[in-house]
mmCIF file of N, CA, C and O in Angstrom:
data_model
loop_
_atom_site.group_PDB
_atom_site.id
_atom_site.type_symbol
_atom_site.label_atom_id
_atom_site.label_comp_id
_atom_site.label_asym_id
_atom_site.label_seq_id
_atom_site.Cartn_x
_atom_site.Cartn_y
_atom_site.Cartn_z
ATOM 1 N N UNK A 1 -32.303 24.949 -15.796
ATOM 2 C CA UNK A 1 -30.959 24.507 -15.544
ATOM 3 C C UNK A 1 -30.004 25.631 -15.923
ATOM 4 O O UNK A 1 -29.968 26.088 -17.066
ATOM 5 N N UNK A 2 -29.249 26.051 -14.953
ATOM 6 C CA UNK A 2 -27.867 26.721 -15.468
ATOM 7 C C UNK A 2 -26.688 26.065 -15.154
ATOM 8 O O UNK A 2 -26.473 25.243 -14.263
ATOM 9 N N UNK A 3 -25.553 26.778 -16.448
ATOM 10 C CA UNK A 3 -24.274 26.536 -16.096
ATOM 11 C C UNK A 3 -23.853 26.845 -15.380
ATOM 12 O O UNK A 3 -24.205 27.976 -15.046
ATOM 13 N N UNK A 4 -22.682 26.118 -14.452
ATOM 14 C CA UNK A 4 -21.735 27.312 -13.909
ATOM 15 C C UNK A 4 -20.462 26.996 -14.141
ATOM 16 O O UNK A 4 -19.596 27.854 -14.308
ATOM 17 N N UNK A 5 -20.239 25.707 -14.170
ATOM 18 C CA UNK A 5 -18.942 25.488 -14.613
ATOM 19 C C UNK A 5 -18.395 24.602 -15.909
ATOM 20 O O UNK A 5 -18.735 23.421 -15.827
ATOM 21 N N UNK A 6 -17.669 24.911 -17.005
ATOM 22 C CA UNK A 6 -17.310 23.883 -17.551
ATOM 23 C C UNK A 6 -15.870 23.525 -17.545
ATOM 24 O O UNK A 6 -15.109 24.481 -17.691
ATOM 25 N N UNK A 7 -15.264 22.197 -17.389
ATOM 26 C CA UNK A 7 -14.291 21.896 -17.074
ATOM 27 C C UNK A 7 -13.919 20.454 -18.114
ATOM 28 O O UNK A 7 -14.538 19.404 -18.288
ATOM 29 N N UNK A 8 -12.671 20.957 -18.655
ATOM 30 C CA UNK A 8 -12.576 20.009 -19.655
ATOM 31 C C UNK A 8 -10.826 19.592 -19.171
ATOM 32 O O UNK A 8 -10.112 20.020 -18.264
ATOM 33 N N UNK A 9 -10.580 18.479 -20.358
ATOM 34 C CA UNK A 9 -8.906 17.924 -20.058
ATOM 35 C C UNK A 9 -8.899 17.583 -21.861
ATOM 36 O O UNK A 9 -9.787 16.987 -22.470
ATOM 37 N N UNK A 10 -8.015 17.985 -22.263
ATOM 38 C CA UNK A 10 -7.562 17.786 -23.853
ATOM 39 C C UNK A 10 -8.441 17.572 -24.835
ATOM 40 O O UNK A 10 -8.399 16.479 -25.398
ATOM 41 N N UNK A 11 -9.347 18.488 -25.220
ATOM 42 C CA UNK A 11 -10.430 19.061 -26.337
ATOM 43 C C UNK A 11 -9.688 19.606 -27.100
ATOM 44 O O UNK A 11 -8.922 20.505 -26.750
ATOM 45 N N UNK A 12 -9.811 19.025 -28.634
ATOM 46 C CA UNK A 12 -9.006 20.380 -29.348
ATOM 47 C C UNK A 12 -8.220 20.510 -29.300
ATOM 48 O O UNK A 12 -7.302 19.690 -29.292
ATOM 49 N N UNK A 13 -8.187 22.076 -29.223
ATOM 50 C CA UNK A 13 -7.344 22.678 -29.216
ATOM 51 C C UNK A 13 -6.663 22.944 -27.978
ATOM 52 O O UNK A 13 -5.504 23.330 -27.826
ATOM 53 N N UNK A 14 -7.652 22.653 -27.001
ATOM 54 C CA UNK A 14 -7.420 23.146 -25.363
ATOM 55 C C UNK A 14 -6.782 21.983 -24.701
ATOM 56 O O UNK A 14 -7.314 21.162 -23.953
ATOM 57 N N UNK A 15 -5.613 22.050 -25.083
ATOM 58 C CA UNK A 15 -4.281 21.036 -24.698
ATOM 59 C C UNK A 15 -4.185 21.118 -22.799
ATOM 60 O O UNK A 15 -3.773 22.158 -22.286
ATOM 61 N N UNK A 16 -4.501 20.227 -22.145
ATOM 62 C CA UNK A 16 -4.438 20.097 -20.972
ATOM 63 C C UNK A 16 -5.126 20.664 -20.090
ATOM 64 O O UNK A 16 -5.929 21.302 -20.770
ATOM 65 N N UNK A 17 -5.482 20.973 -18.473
ATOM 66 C CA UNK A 17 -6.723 21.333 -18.013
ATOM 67 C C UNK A 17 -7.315 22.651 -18.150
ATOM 68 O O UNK A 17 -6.531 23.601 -18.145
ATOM 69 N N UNK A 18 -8.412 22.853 -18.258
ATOM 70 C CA UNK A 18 -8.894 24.239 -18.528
ATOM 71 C C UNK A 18 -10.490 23.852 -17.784
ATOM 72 O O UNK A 18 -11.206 22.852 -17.725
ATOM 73 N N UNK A 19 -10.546 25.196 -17.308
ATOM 74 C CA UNK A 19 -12.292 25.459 -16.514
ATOM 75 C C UNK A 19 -12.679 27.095 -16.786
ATOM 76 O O UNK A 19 -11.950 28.082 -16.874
ATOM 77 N N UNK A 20 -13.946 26.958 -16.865
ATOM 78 C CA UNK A 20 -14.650 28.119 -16.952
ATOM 79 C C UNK A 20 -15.425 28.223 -16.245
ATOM 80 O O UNK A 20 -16.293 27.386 -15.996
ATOM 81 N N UNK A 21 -15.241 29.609 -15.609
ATOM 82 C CA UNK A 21 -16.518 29.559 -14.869
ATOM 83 C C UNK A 21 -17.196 30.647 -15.199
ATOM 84 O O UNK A 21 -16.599 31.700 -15.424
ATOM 85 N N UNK A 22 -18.483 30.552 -15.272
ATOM 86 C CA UNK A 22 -19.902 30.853 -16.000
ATOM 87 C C UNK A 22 -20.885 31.421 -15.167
ATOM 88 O O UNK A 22 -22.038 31.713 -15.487
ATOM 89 N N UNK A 23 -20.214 31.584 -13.826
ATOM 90 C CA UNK A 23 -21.221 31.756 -12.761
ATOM 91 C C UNK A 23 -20.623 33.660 -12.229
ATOM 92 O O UNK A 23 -21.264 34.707 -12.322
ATOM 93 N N UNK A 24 -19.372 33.455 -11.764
ATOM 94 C CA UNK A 24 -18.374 34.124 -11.403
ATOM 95 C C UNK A 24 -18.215 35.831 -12.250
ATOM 96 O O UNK A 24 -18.181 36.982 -11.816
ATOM 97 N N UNK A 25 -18.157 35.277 -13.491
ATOM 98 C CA UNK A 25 -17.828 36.635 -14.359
ATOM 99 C C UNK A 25 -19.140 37.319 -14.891
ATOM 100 O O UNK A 25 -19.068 38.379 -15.514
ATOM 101 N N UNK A 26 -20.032 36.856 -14.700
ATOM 102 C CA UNK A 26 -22.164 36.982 -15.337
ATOM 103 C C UNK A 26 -22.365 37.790 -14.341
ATOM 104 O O UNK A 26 -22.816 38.919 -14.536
ATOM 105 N N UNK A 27 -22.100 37.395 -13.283
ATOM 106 C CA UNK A 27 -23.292 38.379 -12.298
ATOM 107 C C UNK A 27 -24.457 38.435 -12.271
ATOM 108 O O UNK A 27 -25.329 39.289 -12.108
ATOM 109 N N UNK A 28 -24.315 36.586 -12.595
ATOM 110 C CA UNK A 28 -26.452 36.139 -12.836
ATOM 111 C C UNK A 28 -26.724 36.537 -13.895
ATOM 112 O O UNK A 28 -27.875 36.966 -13.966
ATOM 113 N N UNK A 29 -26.001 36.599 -15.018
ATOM 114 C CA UNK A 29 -27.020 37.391 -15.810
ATOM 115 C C UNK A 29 -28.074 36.021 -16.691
ATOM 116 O O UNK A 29 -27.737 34.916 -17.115
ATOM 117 N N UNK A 30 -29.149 36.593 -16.691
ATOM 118 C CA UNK A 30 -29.593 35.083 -17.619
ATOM 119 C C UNK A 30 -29.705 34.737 -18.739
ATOM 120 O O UNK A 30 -30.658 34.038 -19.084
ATOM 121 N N UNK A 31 -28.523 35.239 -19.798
ATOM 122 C CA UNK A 31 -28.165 34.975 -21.055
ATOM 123 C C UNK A 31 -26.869 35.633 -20.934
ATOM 124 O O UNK A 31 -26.592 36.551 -20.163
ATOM 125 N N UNK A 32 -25.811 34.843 -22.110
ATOM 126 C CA UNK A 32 -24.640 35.139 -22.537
ATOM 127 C C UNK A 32 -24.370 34.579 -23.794
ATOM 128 O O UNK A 32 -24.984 33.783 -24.506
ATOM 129 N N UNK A 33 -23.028 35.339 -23.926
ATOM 130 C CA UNK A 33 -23.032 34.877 -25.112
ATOM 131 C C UNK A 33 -21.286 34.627 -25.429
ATOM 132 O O UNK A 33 -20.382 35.308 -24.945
ATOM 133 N N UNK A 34 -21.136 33.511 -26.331
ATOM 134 C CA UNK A 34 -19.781 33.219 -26.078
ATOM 135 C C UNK A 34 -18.948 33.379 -27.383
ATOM 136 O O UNK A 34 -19.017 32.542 -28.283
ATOM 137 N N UNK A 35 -18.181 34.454 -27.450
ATOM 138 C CA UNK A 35 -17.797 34.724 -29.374
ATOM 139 C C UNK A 35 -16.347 34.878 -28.935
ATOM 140 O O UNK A 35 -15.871 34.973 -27.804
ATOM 141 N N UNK A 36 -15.635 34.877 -30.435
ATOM 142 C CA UNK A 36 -13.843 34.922 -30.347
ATOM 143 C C UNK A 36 -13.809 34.742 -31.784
ATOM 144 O O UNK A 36 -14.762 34.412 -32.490
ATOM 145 N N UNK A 37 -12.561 35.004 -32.172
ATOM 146 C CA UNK A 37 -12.244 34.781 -33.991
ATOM 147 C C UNK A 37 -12.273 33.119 -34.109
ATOM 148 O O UNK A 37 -12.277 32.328 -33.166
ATOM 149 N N UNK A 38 -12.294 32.802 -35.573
ATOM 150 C CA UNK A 38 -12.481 31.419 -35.663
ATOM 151 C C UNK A 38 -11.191 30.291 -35.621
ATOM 152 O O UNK A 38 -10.240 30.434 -36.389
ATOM 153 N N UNK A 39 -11.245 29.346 -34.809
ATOM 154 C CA UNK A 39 -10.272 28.803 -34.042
ATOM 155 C C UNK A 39 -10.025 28.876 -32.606
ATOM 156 O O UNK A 39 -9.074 28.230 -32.167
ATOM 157 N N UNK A 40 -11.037 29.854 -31.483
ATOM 158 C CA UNK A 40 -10.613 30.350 -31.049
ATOM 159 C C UNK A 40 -11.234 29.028 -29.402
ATOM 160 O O UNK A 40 -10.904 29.072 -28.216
ATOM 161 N N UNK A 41 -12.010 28.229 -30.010
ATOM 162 C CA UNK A 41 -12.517 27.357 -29.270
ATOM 163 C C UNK A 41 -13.817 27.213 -28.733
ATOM 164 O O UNK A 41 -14.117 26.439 -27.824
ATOM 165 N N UNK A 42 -14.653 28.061 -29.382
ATOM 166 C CA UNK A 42 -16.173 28.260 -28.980
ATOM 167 C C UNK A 42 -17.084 26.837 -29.230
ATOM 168 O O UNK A 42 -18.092 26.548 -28.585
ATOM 169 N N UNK A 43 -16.540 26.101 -30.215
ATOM 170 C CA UNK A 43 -17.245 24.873 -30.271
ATOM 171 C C UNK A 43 -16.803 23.782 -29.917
ATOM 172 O O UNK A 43 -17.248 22.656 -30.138
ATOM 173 N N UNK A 44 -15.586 24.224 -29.153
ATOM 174 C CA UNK A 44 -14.968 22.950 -28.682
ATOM 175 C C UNK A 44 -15.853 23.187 -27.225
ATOM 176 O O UNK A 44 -16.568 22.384 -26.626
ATOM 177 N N UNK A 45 -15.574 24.358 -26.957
ATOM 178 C CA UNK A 45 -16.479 24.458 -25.394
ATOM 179 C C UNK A 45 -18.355 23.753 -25.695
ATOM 180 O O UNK A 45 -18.987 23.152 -24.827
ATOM 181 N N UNK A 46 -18.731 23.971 -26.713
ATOM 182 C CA UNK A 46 -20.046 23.346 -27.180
ATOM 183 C C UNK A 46 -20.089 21.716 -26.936
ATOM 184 O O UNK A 46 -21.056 21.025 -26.614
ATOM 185 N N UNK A 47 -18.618 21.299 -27.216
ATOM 186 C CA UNK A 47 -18.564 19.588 -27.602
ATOM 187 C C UNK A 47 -18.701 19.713 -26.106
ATOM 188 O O UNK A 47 -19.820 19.540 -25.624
ATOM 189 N N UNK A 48 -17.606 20.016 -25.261
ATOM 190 C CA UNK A 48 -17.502 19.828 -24.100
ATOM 191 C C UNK A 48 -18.890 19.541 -23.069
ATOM 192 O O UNK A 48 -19.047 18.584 -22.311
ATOM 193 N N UNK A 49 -19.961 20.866 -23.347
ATOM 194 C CA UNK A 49 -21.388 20.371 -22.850
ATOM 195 C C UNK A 49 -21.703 19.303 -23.387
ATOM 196 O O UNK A 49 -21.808 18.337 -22.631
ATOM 197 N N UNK A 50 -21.912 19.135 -24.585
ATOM 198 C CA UNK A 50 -22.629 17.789 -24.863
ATOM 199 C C UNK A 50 -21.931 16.516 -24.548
ATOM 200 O O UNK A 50 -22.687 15.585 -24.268
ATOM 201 N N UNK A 51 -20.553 16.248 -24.530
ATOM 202 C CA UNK A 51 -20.263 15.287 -24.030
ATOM 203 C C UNK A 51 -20.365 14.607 -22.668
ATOM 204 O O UNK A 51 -20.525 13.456 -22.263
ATOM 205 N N UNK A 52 -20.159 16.153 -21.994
ATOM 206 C CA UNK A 52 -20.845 16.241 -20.314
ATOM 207 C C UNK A 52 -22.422 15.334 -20.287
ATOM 208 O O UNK A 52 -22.914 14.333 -19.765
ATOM 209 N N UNK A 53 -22.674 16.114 -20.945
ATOM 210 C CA UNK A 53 -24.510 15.500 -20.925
ATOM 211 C C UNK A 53 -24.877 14.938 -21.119
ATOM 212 O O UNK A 53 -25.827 14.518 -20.458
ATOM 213 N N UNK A 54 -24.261 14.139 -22.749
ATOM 214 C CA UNK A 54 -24.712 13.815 -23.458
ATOM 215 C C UNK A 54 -23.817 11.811 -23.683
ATOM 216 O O UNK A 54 -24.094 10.676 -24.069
ATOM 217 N N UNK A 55 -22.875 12.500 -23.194
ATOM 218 C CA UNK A 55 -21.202 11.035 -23.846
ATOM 219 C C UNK A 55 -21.210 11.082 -25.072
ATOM 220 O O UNK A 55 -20.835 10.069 -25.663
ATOM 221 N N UNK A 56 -21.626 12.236 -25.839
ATOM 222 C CA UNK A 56 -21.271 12.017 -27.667
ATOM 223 C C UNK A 56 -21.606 13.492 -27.738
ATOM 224 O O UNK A 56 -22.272 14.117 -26.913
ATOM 225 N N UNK A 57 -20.998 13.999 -28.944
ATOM 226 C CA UNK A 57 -20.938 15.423 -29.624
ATOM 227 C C UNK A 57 -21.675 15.345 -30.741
ATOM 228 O O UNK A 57 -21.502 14.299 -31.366
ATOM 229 N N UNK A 58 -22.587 16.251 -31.285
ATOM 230 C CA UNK A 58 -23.040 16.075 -32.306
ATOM 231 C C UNK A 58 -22.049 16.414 -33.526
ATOM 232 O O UNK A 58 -22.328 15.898 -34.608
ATOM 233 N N UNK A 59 -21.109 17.097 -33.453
ATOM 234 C CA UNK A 59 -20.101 16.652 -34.119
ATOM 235 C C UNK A 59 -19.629 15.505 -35.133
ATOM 236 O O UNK A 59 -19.137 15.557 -36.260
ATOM 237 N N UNK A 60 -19.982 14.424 -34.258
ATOM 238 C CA UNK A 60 -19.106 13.190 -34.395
ATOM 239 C C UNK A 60 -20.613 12.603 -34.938
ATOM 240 O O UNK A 60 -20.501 11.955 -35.979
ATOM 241 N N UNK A 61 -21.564 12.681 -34.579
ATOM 242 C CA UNK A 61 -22.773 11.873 -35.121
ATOM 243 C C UNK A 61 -23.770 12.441 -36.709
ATOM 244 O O UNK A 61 -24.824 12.077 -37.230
ATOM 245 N N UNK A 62 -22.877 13.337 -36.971
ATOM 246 C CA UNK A 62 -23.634 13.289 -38.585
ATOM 247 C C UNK A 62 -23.083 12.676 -39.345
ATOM 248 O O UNK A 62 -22.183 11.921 -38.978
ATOM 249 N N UNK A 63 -23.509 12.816 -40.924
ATOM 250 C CA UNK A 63 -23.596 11.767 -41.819
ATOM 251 C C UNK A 63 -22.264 12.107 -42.805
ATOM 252 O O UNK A 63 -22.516 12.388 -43.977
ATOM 253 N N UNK A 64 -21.130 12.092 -42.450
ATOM 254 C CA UNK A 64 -20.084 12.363 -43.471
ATOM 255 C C UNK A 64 -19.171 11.420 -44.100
ATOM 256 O O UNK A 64 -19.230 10.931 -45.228
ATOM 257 N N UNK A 65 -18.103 11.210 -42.940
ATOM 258 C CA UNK A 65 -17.840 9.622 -43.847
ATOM 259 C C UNK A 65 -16.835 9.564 -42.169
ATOM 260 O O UNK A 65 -16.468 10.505 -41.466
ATOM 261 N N UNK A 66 -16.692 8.478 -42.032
ATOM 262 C CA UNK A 66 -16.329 7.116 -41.161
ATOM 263 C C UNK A 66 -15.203 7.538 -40.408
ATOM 264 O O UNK A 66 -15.105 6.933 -39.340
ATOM 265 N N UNK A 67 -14.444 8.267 -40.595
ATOM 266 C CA UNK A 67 -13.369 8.886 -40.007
ATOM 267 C C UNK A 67 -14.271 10.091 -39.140
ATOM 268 O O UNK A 67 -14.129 10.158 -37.919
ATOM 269 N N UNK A 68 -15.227 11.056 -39.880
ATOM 270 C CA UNK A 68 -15.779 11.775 -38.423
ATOM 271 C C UNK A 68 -16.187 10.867 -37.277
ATOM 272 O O UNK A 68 -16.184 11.338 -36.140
ATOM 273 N N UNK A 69 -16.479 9.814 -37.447
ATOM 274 C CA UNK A 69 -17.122 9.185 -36.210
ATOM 275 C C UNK A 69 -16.573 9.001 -35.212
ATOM 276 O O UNK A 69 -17.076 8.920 -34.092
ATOM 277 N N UNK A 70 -14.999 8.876 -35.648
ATOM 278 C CA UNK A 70 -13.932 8.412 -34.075
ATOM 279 C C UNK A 70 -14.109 9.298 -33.206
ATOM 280 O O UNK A 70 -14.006 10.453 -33.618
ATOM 281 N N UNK A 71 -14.404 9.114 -31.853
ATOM 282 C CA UNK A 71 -14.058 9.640 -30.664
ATOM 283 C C UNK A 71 -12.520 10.550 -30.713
ATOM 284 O O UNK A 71 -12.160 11.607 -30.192
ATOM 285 N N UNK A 72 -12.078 9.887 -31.310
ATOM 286 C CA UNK A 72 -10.895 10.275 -30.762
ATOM 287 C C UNK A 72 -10.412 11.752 -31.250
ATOM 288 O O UNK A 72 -9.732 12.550 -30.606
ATOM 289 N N UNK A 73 -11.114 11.947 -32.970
ATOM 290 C CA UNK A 73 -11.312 13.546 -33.268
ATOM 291 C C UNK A 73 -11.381 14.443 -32.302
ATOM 292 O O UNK A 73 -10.584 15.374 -32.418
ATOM 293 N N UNK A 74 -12.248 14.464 -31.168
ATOM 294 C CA UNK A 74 -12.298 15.823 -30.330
ATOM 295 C C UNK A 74 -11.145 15.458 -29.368
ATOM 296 O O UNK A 74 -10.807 16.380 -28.625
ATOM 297 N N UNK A 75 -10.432 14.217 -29.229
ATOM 298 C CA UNK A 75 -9.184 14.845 -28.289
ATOM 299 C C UNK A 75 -8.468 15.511 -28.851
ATOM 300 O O UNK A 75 -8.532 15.739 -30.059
ATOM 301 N N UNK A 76 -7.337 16.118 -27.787
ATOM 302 C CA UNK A 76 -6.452 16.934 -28.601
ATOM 303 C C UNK A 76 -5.191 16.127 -29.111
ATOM 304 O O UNK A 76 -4.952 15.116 -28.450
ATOM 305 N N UNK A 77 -4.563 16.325 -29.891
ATOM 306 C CA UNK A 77 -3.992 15.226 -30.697
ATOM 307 C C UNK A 77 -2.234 15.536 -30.177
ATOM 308 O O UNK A 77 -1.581 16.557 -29.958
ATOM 309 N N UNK A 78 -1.870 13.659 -30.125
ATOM 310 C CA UNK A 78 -1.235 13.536 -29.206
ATOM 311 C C UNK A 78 -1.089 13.427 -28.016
ATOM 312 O O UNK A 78 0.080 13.436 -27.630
ATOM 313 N N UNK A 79 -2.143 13.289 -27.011
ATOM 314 C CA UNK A 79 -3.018 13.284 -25.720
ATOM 315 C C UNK A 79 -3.281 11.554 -26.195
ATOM 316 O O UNK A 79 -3.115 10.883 -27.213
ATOM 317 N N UNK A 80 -3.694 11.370 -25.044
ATOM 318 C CA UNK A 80 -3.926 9.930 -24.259
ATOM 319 C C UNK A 80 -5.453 9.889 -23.703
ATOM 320 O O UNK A 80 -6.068 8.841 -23.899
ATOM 321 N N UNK A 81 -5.904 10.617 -23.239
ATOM 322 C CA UNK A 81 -6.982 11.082 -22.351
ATOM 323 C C UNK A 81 -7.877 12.419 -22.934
ATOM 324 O O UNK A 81 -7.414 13.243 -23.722
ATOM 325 N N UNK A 82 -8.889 12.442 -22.521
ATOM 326 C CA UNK A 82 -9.852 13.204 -22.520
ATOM 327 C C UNK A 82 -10.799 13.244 -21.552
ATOM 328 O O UNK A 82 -11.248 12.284 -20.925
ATOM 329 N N UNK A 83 -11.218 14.908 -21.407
ATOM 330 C CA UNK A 83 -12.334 14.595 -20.106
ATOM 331 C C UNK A 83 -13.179 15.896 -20.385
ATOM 332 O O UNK A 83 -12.701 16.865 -20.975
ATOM 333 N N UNK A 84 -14.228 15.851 -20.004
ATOM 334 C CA UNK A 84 -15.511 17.003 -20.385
ATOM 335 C C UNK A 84 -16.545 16.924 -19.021
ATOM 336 O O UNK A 84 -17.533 16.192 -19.077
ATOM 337 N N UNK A 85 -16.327 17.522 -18.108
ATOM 338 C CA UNK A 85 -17.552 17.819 -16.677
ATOM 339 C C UNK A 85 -18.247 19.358 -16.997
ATOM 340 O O UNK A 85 -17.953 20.372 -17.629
ATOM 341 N N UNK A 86 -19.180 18.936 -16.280
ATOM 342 C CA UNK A 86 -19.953 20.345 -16.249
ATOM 343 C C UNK A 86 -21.146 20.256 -15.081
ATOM 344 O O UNK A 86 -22.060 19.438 -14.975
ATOM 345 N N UNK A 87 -20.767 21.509 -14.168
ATOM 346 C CA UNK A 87 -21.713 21.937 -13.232
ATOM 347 C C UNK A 87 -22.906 22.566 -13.751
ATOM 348 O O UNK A 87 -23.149 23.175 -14.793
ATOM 349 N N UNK A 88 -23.631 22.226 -12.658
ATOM 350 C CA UNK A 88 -24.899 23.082 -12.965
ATOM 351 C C UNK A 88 -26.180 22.982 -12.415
ATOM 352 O O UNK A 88 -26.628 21.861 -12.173
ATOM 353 N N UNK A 89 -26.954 24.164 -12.139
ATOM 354 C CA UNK A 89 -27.514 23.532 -10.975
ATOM 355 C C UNK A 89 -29.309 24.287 -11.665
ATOM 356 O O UNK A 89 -30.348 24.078 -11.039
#
């Protein structure tokens, strides 16, 4: 399975629509790698796959206390909505 696209709506930090494409800037390559200073959204793009895939982040499913569990943590705050797709073929 590869990526090619991920496309999210209010993650985080990533306040309103945003897409990546994964296919476009690689040039096939068959590994990458995705880095930036911290804050910069690399694991919000992580939630984003798994929610795609998955409908839950592992994030939200470990053992801390009762407030990580809300869904509503990975929206971006103040947002209404959330959305996480991902191509791939």
């Amino acid at each position: 399975m590869r990526f090619l696209r991920i496309e999210l709506v209010n993650l985080n930090a990533f306040h309103g629509r945003h897409r990546v494409d994964l296919e476009g800037g690689l040039a096939g390559a068959p590994l990458f790698l995705i880095v930036g200073p911290t804050g910069s959204g690399k694991s919000t793009l992580m939630d984003a796959i798994a929610l795609a895939l998955f409908g839950q982040t592992p994030r939200l499913t470990g053992r801390r206390s009762d407030d990580d569990h809300d869904p509503r943590r990975v929206m971006s705050t103040g947002t209404g909505e959330a959305m996480a797709q991902l191509e791939f073929a």
